[in-house]
Amino acid sequence: MTERSLTSIQRWLESYCGQTAVVAAGVIVRSEGSADAVRMLAAIEGALLLTGVAFFLALGLEPAVSWFVGHRLPRGLATALVFIVFLAALAAFVAAAVPPLSQQAGQLISQAPHYIEQAQSHSSTIGKFNDRFHIQQRITDAMNGAGGSVLNEVVTAGSAIFTAVADTLIVIVLTVYFLVDFPRIRATLYRLVPRSRRPRAILIGDEVFAKVGAYVLGNVAISVVAAVATGVWLSAFGVPYALLLAIFVGLLDLVPIIGSTIAGVVVSAVALTVSLPVCVATAVFFVIFRLLEDYLLVPRIIGHVVQVPALLTVVAVLIGGDMLGIVGALVAIPIAAALQLISREVLFPRLDRA
């Protein structure tokens, strides 16, 4: 809708319908513009999400880069060194984990018919659970409900893997750019604040960045502890695929509140293939570890920095998960911490003075 057509409509409404219609037309035009903006944001949702994840990771790696910069290394070299250390650690982990993972994956494939036979047996523990809860029938119905041929499923899976790899590479590249230009980006953000309020904005902003960075590093550290503890427990009780399940637990533990719970249920179900007592003991282990994580690890590692109440944590994770899925649940707590800090330093003092 051009400016000339809008002027013509306004004149016609003024002549025949009065000022009220003109106001209504303005509301309609503004609504149309808002709808266009919403459609535009929906179109670039994927790019915005990848950019947000990259910036979030950059905030988590910023303390390490700043440490090297503080020891008189150029920022570009410090960023490269941090990524070299990270990639070296990742390569060492992959080199150590791939052989046992391949072995355990092969064992899982070879033992699949045995597990199916156990599920169909009415005398085994798994068979009794299957008879009571109809697990096998539910899985079969879900697979049949998906529809499509095997070729279509393979193509879909291949496309999903390619998209995931491409998105990962994009996030890595964006993270590097954010880290290299982080001081300039931060200075630009602060310049958007009026000069008279800029010093206070810098203090609050630096504290927000510190909270987010501490949360990212602390959350990764807690997930590593969860993975190691799970691997040791499963190996001690002879639960199959211990390394595979430990990595699974570590990845899901990155998601606050719900991640470790889902991982515990899955791992306990796998422990049921050993025996019912091992399954119950594994479930108890995850309950105890969750309590230790909530009341010991989280307060000591990231609690004193983030300082988000338990109720606000649960609400933030639920809202973030509904809005952006797993990514939203990951970034919900640091965003809640930032909003809490801004409210305490800016909003509440203004309300108290009003």
Tab-separated table of C-alpha atoms in Angstrom:
chain	number	residue	atom	x	y	z
A	1	MET	CA	0.000	0.000	0.000
A	2	THR	CA	1.670	3.225	-1.214
A	3	GLU	CA	1.722	6.634	0.463
A	4	ARG	CA	-0.459	8.155	-2.291
A	5	SER	CA	-3.166	5.520	-1.876
A	6	LEU	CA	-3.131	6.005	1.908
A	7	THR	CA	-3.599	9.783	1.430
A	8	SER	CA	-6.512	9.211	-0.966
A	9	ILE	CA	-8.206	6.870	1.480
A	10	GLN	CA	-7.741	9.365	4.301
A	11	ARG	CA	-9.276	12.230	2.266
A	12	TRP	CA	-12.224	10.050	1.229
A	13	LEU	CA	-12.873	9.026	4.808
A	14	GLU	CA	-12.640	12.629	6.012
A	15	SER	CA	-15.205	13.704	3.414
A	16	TYR	CA	-17.741	10.938	3.841
A	17	CYS	CA	-17.189	9.228	7.182
A	18	GLY	CA	-15.704	11.771	9.570
A	19	GLN	CA	-12.754	11.746	11.926
A	20	THR	CA	-13.715	8.482	13.657
A	21	ALA	CA	-13.311	6.525	10.446
A	22	VAL	CA	-9.943	8.148	9.849
A	23	VAL	CA	-8.731	6.949	13.243
A	24	ALA	CA	-10.084	3.450	12.521
A	25	ALA	CA	-8.295	3.402	9.174
A	26	GLY	CA	-5.052	4.353	10.885
A	27	VAL	CA	-5.449	1.467	13.300
A	28	ILE	CA	-6.040	-0.913	10.389
A	29	VAL	CA	-2.962	0.326	8.548
A	30	ARG	CA	-0.832	-0.007	11.661
A	31	SER	CA	-2.225	-3.506	12.238
A	32	GLU	CA	-1.316	-4.408	8.672
A	33	GLY	CA	2.217	-3.173	9.268
A	34	SER	CA	2.448	-5.159	12.497
A	35	ALA	CA	1.271	-8.293	10.708
A	36	ASP	CA	3.920	-7.776	8.036
A	37	ALA	CA	6.558	-7.397	10.743
A	38	VAL	CA	5.403	-10.607	12.425
A	39	ARG	CA	5.536	-12.476	9.097
A	40	MET	CA	9.020	-11.127	8.443
A	41	LEU	CA	10.211	-12.241	11.872
A	42	ALA	CA	8.700	-15.693	11.297
A	43	ALA	CA	10.542	-15.941	7.976
A	44	ILE	CA	13.917	-15.243	9.577
A	45	GLU	CA	13.223	-17.155	12.785
A	46	GLY	CA	15.854	-19.780	11.986
A	47	ALA	CA	18.582	-17.214	11.335
A	48	LEU	CA	17.702	-15.299	14.511
A	49	LEU	CA	17.776	-18.504	16.543
A	50	LEU	CA	21.217	-19.506	15.235
A	51	THR	CA	22.510	-15.996	15.870
A	52	GLY	CA	21.157	-16.031	19.416
A	53	VAL	CA	22.732	-19.422	20.153
A	54	ALA	CA	26.082	-18.226	18.788
A	55	PHE	CA	25.962	-15.066	20.898
A	56	PHE	CA	25.027	-17.141	23.949
A	57	LEU	CA	28.019	-19.440	23.380
A	58	ALA	CA	30.272	-16.441	22.815
A	59	LEU	CA	29.252	-15.072	26.217
A	60	GLY	CA	30.163	-18.421	27.740
A	61	LEU	CA	33.616	-18.466	26.122
A	62	GLU	CA	34.288	-14.765	26.707
A	63	PRO	CA	35.825	-15.264	30.197
A	64	ALA	CA	38.447	-17.635	28.757
A	65	VAL	CA	39.253	-15.243	25.902
A	66	SER	CA	39.426	-12.299	28.316
A	67	TRP	CA	41.854	-14.252	30.511
A	68	PHE	CA	44.247	-14.707	27.593
A	69	VAL	CA	43.785	-11.068	26.565
A	70	GLY	CA	44.633	-10.069	30.130
A	71	HIS	CA	47.925	-11.939	29.704
A	72	ARG	CA	48.843	-9.649	26.778
A	73	LEU	CA	47.686	-11.818	23.895
A	74	PRO	CA	45.943	-10.153	20.922
A	75	ARG	CA	42.209	-10.819	20.955
A	76	GLY	CA	42.248	-12.667	17.632
A	77	LEU	CA	45.037	-14.941	18.819
A	78	ALA	CA	43.286	-15.480	22.155
A	79	THR	CA	40.063	-16.478	20.359
A	80	ALA	CA	41.963	-18.866	18.090
A	81	LEU	CA	43.742	-20.386	21.089
A	82	VAL	CA	40.480	-20.978	22.944
A	83	PHE	CA	38.963	-22.723	19.930
A	84	ILE	CA	42.130	-24.770	19.366
A	85	VAL	CA	42.012	-25.982	22.962
A	86	PHE	CA	38.288	-26.727	22.628
A	87	LEU	CA	38.713	-28.609	19.337
A	88	ALA	CA	41.704	-30.519	20.688
A	89	ALA	CA	39.697	-31.622	23.725
A	90	LEU	CA	36.788	-32.572	21.465
A	91	ALA	CA	39.065	-34.543	19.131
A	92	ALA	CA	40.648	-36.369	22.071
A	93	PHE	CA	37.207	-37.227	23.417
A	94	VAL	CA	36.024	-38.481	20.022
A	95	ALA	CA	39.179	-40.543	19.525
A	96	ALA	CA	38.690	-42.152	22.929
A	97	ALA	CA	34.925	-42.580	22.659
A	98	VAL	CA	34.360	-43.698	19.053
A	99	PRO	CA	35.793	-47.251	19.367
A	100	PRO	CA	33.738	-48.240	22.439
A	101	LEU	CA	30.718	-46.389	21.032
A	102	SER	CA	30.987	-48.338	17.769
A	103	GLN	CA	31.342	-51.567	19.707
A	104	GLN	CA	28.344	-50.800	21.903
A	105	ALA	CA	26.252	-49.709	18.912
A	106	GLY	CA	27.095	-53.000	17.178
A	107	GLN	CA	26.135	-54.916	20.315
A	108	LEU	CA	22.847	-53.031	20.453
A	109	ILE	CA	22.045	-53.956	16.861
A	110	SER	CA	23.009	-57.594	17.370
A	111	GLN	CA	21.054	-57.854	20.637
A	112	ALA	CA	17.919	-56.161	19.254
A	113	PRO	CA	16.233	-59.488	18.297
A	114	HIS	CA	16.941	-60.806	21.814
A	115	TYR	CA	15.329	-57.748	23.386
A	116	ILE	CA	12.315	-58.124	21.108
A	117	GLU	CA	12.042	-61.780	22.120
A	118	GLN	CA	12.204	-60.793	25.796
A	119	ALA	CA	9.493	-58.191	25.257
A	120	GLN	CA	7.252	-60.823	23.696
A	121	SER	CA	7.923	-63.367	26.439
A	122	HIS	CA	5.293	-63.380	29.170
A	123	SER	CA	7.698	-64.756	31.795
A	124	SER	CA	10.483	-62.135	31.559
A	125	THR	CA	10.468	-58.837	33.450
A	126	ILE	CA	10.382	-56.812	30.240
A	127	GLY	CA	7.572	-59.020	28.921
A	128	LYS	CA	5.487	-58.424	32.048
A	129	PHE	CA	5.923	-54.673	31.686
A	130	ASN	CA	5.005	-54.992	28.020
A	131	ASP	CA	1.873	-56.963	28.840
A	132	ARG	CA	0.807	-54.390	31.412
A	133	PHE	CA	1.607	-51.160	29.566
A	134	HIS	CA	1.526	-52.405	25.912
A	135	ILE	CA	4.865	-50.724	25.180
A	136	GLN	CA	5.619	-52.683	22.011
A	137	GLN	CA	2.167	-51.973	20.568
A	138	ARG	CA	2.542	-48.247	21.315
A	139	ILE	CA	5.915	-48.146	19.530
A	140	THR	CA	4.500	-50.033	16.555
A	141	ASP	CA	1.486	-47.713	16.310
A	142	ALA	CA	3.744	-44.670	16.508
A	143	MET	CA	5.961	-45.984	13.705
A	144	ASN	CA	2.967	-46.888	11.547
A	145	GLY	CA	1.375	-43.523	12.242
A	146	ALA	CA	4.415	-41.737	10.860
A	147	GLY	CA	3.603	-43.139	7.425
A	148	GLY	CA	5.768	-42.844	4.322
A	149	SER	CA	8.068	-45.339	2.653
A	150	VAL	CA	11.488	-46.405	3.855
A	151	LEU	CA	13.099	-44.318	1.118
A	152	ASN	CA	11.234	-41.219	2.268
A	153	GLU	CA	12.295	-41.851	5.858
A	154	VAL	CA	15.934	-42.222	4.794
A	155	VAL	CA	15.770	-39.011	2.754
A	156	THR	CA	14.150	-37.173	5.645
A	157	ALA	CA	16.771	-38.428	8.084
A	158	GLY	CA	19.588	-37.485	5.696
A	159	SER	CA	18.157	-34.020	5.230
A	160	ALA	CA	17.836	-33.557	8.995
A	161	ILE	CA	21.461	-34.643	9.536
A	162	PHE	CA	22.696	-32.300	6.786
A	163	THR	CA	20.705	-29.415	8.265
A	164	ALA	CA	22.052	-30.112	11.746
A	165	VAL	CA	25.666	-30.211	10.493
A	166	ALA	CA	25.188	-27.002	8.492
A	167	ASP	CA	23.587	-25.217	11.451
A	168	THR	CA	26.414	-26.357	13.717
A	169	LEU	CA	29.040	-24.959	11.344
A	170	ILE	CA	27.129	-21.682	11.079
A	171	VAL	CA	26.931	-21.395	14.864
A	172	ILE	CA	30.673	-22.062	15.189
A	173	VAL	CA	31.557	-19.398	12.607
A	174	LEU	CA	29.196	-16.859	14.186
A	175	THR	CA	30.595	-17.624	17.634
A	176	VAL	CA	34.126	-16.907	16.413
A	177	TYR	CA	33.038	-13.592	14.898
A	178	PHE	CA	31.183	-12.628	18.070
A	179	LEU	CA	34.227	-13.412	20.210
A	180	VAL	CA	36.639	-11.458	18.013
A	181	ASP	CA	34.366	-8.395	17.869
A	182	PHE	CA	32.871	-8.707	21.339
A	183	PRO	CA	34.372	-5.460	22.759
A	184	ARG	CA	33.123	-3.520	19.729
A	185	ILE	CA	29.673	-5.139	19.941
A	186	ARG	CA	29.438	-4.361	23.654
A	187	ALA	CA	30.516	-0.746	23.104
A	188	THR	CA	27.931	-0.357	20.328
A	189	LEU	CA	25.168	-1.686	22.564
A	190	TYR	CA	26.140	0.741	25.301
A	191	ARG	CA	26.073	3.666	22.861
A	192	LEU	CA	22.370	3.016	22.321
A	193	VAL	CA	21.826	4.205	25.899
A	194	PRO	CA	21.620	7.997	26.531
A	195	ARG	CA	24.963	9.439	27.612
A	196	SER	CA	23.717	10.540	31.022
A	197	ARG	CA	22.697	6.960	31.884
A	198	ARG	CA	25.532	5.172	30.100
A	199	PRO	CA	27.840	4.581	33.124
A	200	ARG	CA	25.088	2.795	35.035
A	201	ALA	CA	24.115	0.843	31.906
A	202	ILE	CA	27.725	-0.293	31.521
A	203	LEU	CA	27.831	-1.556	35.109
A	204	ILE	CA	24.555	-3.460	34.736
A	205	GLY	CA	25.442	-4.779	31.281
A	206	ASP	CA	28.832	-6.093	32.365
A	207	GLU	CA	27.199	-7.874	35.291
A	208	VAL	CA	24.606	-9.424	32.957
A	209	PHE	CA	27.336	-10.647	30.596
A	210	ALA	CA	29.237	-12.105	33.561
A	211	LYS	CA	26.134	-13.957	34.783
A	212	VAL	CA	25.467	-15.479	31.363
A	213	GLY	CA	29.083	-16.533	30.905
A	214	ALA	CA	29.252	-18.100	34.366
A	215	TYR	CA	26.002	-19.957	33.740
A	216	VAL	CA	27.206	-21.449	30.442
A	217	LEU	CA	30.521	-22.668	31.849
A	218	GLY	CA	28.916	-23.886	35.074
A	219	ASN	CA	26.181	-25.772	33.255
A	220	VAL	CA	28.741	-27.544	31.055
A	221	ALA	CA	30.815	-28.479	34.121
A	222	ILE	CA	27.768	-29.943	35.900
A	223	SER	CA	26.825	-31.941	32.783
A	224	VAL	CA	30.333	-33.410	32.624
A	225	VAL	CA	30.023	-34.467	36.280
A	226	ALA	CA	26.634	-36.064	35.532
A	227	ALA	CA	28.043	-37.987	32.560
A	228	VAL	CA	31.054	-39.283	34.506
A	229	ALA	CA	28.932	-40.318	37.513
A	230	THR	CA	26.441	-42.109	35.245
A	231	GLY	CA	29.197	-43.934	33.370
A	232	VAL	CA	30.792	-45.150	36.611
A	233	TRP	CA	27.446	-46.300	38.036
A	234	LEU	CA	26.360	-48.183	34.918
A	235	SER	CA	29.766	-49.833	34.505
A	236	ALA	CA	29.749	-50.957	38.132
A	237	PHE	CA	26.378	-52.707	37.750
A	238	GLY	CA	27.044	-54.139	34.303
A	239	VAL	CA	24.363	-52.114	32.519
A	240	PRO	CA	25.001	-52.332	28.754
A	241	TYR	CA	26.024	-49.355	26.618
A	242	ALA	CA	27.399	-47.467	29.641
A	243	LEU	CA	29.454	-44.966	27.611
A	244	LEU	CA	26.637	-44.328	25.151
A	245	LEU	CA	24.163	-43.699	27.964
A	246	ALA	CA	26.642	-41.534	29.886
A	247	ILE	CA	27.046	-39.218	26.888
A	248	PHE	CA	23.270	-39.186	26.486
A	249	VAL	CA	22.848	-38.153	30.123
A	250	GLY	CA	25.515	-35.440	29.816
A	251	LEU	CA	23.815	-33.903	26.781
A	252	LEU	CA	20.330	-33.972	28.286
A	253	ASP	CA	21.606	-32.621	31.601
A	254	LEU	CA	22.422	-29.370	29.777
A	255	VAL	CA	18.658	-28.764	29.646
A	256	PRO	CA	17.628	-27.444	33.082
A	257	ILE	CA	15.077	-29.256	35.261
A	258	ILE	CA	13.593	-31.647	32.683
A	259	GLY	CA	16.774	-32.898	31.006
A	260	SER	CA	18.155	-35.020	33.831
A	261	THR	CA	14.674	-36.384	34.602
A	262	ILE	CA	14.151	-37.625	31.038
A	263	ALA	CA	17.668	-39.090	30.988
A	264	GLY	CA	17.037	-40.904	34.273
A	265	VAL	CA	13.856	-42.509	32.957
A	266	VAL	CA	15.561	-43.701	29.751
A	267	VAL	CA	18.640	-45.067	31.527
A	268	SER	CA	16.482	-46.829	34.145
A	269	ALA	CA	14.517	-48.463	31.333
A	270	VAL	CA	17.765	-49.763	29.817
A	271	ALA	CA	18.864	-51.014	33.261
A	272	LEU	CA	15.668	-53.088	33.302
A	273	THR	CA	17.319	-55.363	30.722
A	274	VAL	CA	19.731	-56.463	33.478
A	275	SER	CA	17.240	-56.983	36.294
A	276	LEU	CA	14.444	-55.272	38.157
A	277	PRO	CA	16.611	-54.534	41.246
A	278	VAL	CA	19.250	-52.851	39.063
A	279	CYS	CA	16.509	-50.803	37.397
A	280	VAL	CA	15.153	-49.652	40.763
A	281	ALA	CA	18.658	-48.929	42.061
A	282	THR	CA	19.438	-46.877	38.939
A	283	ALA	CA	16.244	-44.872	39.370
A	284	VAL	CA	17.166	-44.202	43.025
A	285	PHE	CA	20.668	-43.185	41.908
A	286	PHE	CA	19.247	-40.577	39.546
A	287	VAL	CA	16.902	-39.233	42.221
A	288	ILE	CA	19.793	-38.863	44.671
A	289	PHE	CA	22.069	-37.351	42.044
A	290	ARG	CA	19.349	-34.887	41.063
A	291	LEU	CA	19.066	-33.777	44.693
A	292	LEU	CA	22.855	-33.436	44.960
A	293	GLU	CA	22.914	-31.500	41.692
A	294	ASP	CA	20.157	-29.118	42.770
A	295	TYR	CA	21.336	-28.507	46.325
A	296	LEU	CA	25.116	-28.967	46.099
A	297	LEU	CA	26.554	-28.639	42.591
A	298	VAL	CA	24.336	-25.875	41.210
A	299	PRO	CA	24.608	-23.569	44.270
A	300	ARG	CA	28.380	-24.030	44.496
A	301	ILE	CA	29.202	-23.799	40.781
A	302	ILE	CA	26.753	-21.260	39.360
A	303	GLY	CA	24.254	-20.422	42.102
A	304	HIS	CA	26.265	-17.634	43.720
A	305	VAL	CA	26.621	-15.892	40.334
A	306	VAL	CA	23.221	-16.383	38.680
A	307	GLN	CA	21.099	-16.161	41.865
A	308	VAL	CA	17.726	-17.042	40.341
A	309	PRO	CA	15.006	-18.294	42.769
A	310	ALA	CA	13.746	-21.844	42.270
A	311	LEU	CA	10.212	-20.746	41.318
A	312	LEU	CA	11.502	-18.281	38.745
A	313	THR	CA	13.806	-20.992	37.357
A	314	VAL	CA	10.926	-23.418	36.776
A	315	VAL	CA	8.673	-20.755	35.221
A	316	ALA	CA	11.491	-19.453	32.990
A	317	VAL	CA	12.367	-22.933	31.719
A	318	LEU	CA	8.714	-23.753	30.988
A	319	ILE	CA	8.179	-20.501	29.077
A	320	GLY	CA	11.483	-20.803	27.221
A	321	GLY	CA	10.740	-24.391	26.272
A	322	ASP	CA	7.302	-23.499	24.929
A	323	MET	CA	8.684	-20.600	22.900
A	324	LEU	CA	11.929	-22.008	21.473
A	325	GLY	CA	12.057	-25.685	22.449
A	326	ILE	CA	15.316	-27.043	23.859
A	327	VAL	CA	17.218	-23.880	22.963
A	328	GLY	CA	14.682	-21.805	24.856
A	329	ALA	CA	15.034	-24.019	27.922
A	330	LEU	CA	18.826	-23.666	27.743
A	331	VAL	CA	18.858	-19.861	27.641
A	332	ALA	CA	15.863	-19.337	29.932
A	333	ILE	CA	17.762	-19.173	33.230
A	334	PRO	CA	20.437	-16.625	32.198
A	335	ILE	CA	17.766	-14.476	30.539
A	336	ALA	CA	15.707	-14.666	33.737
A	337	ALA	CA	18.809	-13.682	35.726
A	338	ALA	CA	19.390	-10.693	33.431
A	339	LEU	CA	15.765	-9.553	33.721
A	340	GLN	CA	15.901	-9.993	37.484
A	341	LEU	CA	19.055	-7.858	37.675
A	342	ILE	CA	17.579	-5.128	35.460
A	343	SER	CA	14.389	-5.104	37.524
A	344	ARG	CA	16.312	-4.810	40.779
A	345	GLU	CA	18.660	-2.074	39.557
A	346	VAL	CA	16.340	-0.044	37.314
A	347	LEU	CA	12.627	-0.885	37.558
A	348	PHE	CA	12.167	-1.212	41.324
A	349	PRO	CA	14.061	1.995	42.224
A	350	ARG	CA	11.886	3.945	39.761
A	351	LEU	CA	8.721	2.440	41.206
A	352	ASP	CA	9.908	3.275	44.726
A	353	ARG	CA	10.500	6.897	43.733
A	354	ALA	CA	7.157	7.236	41.958
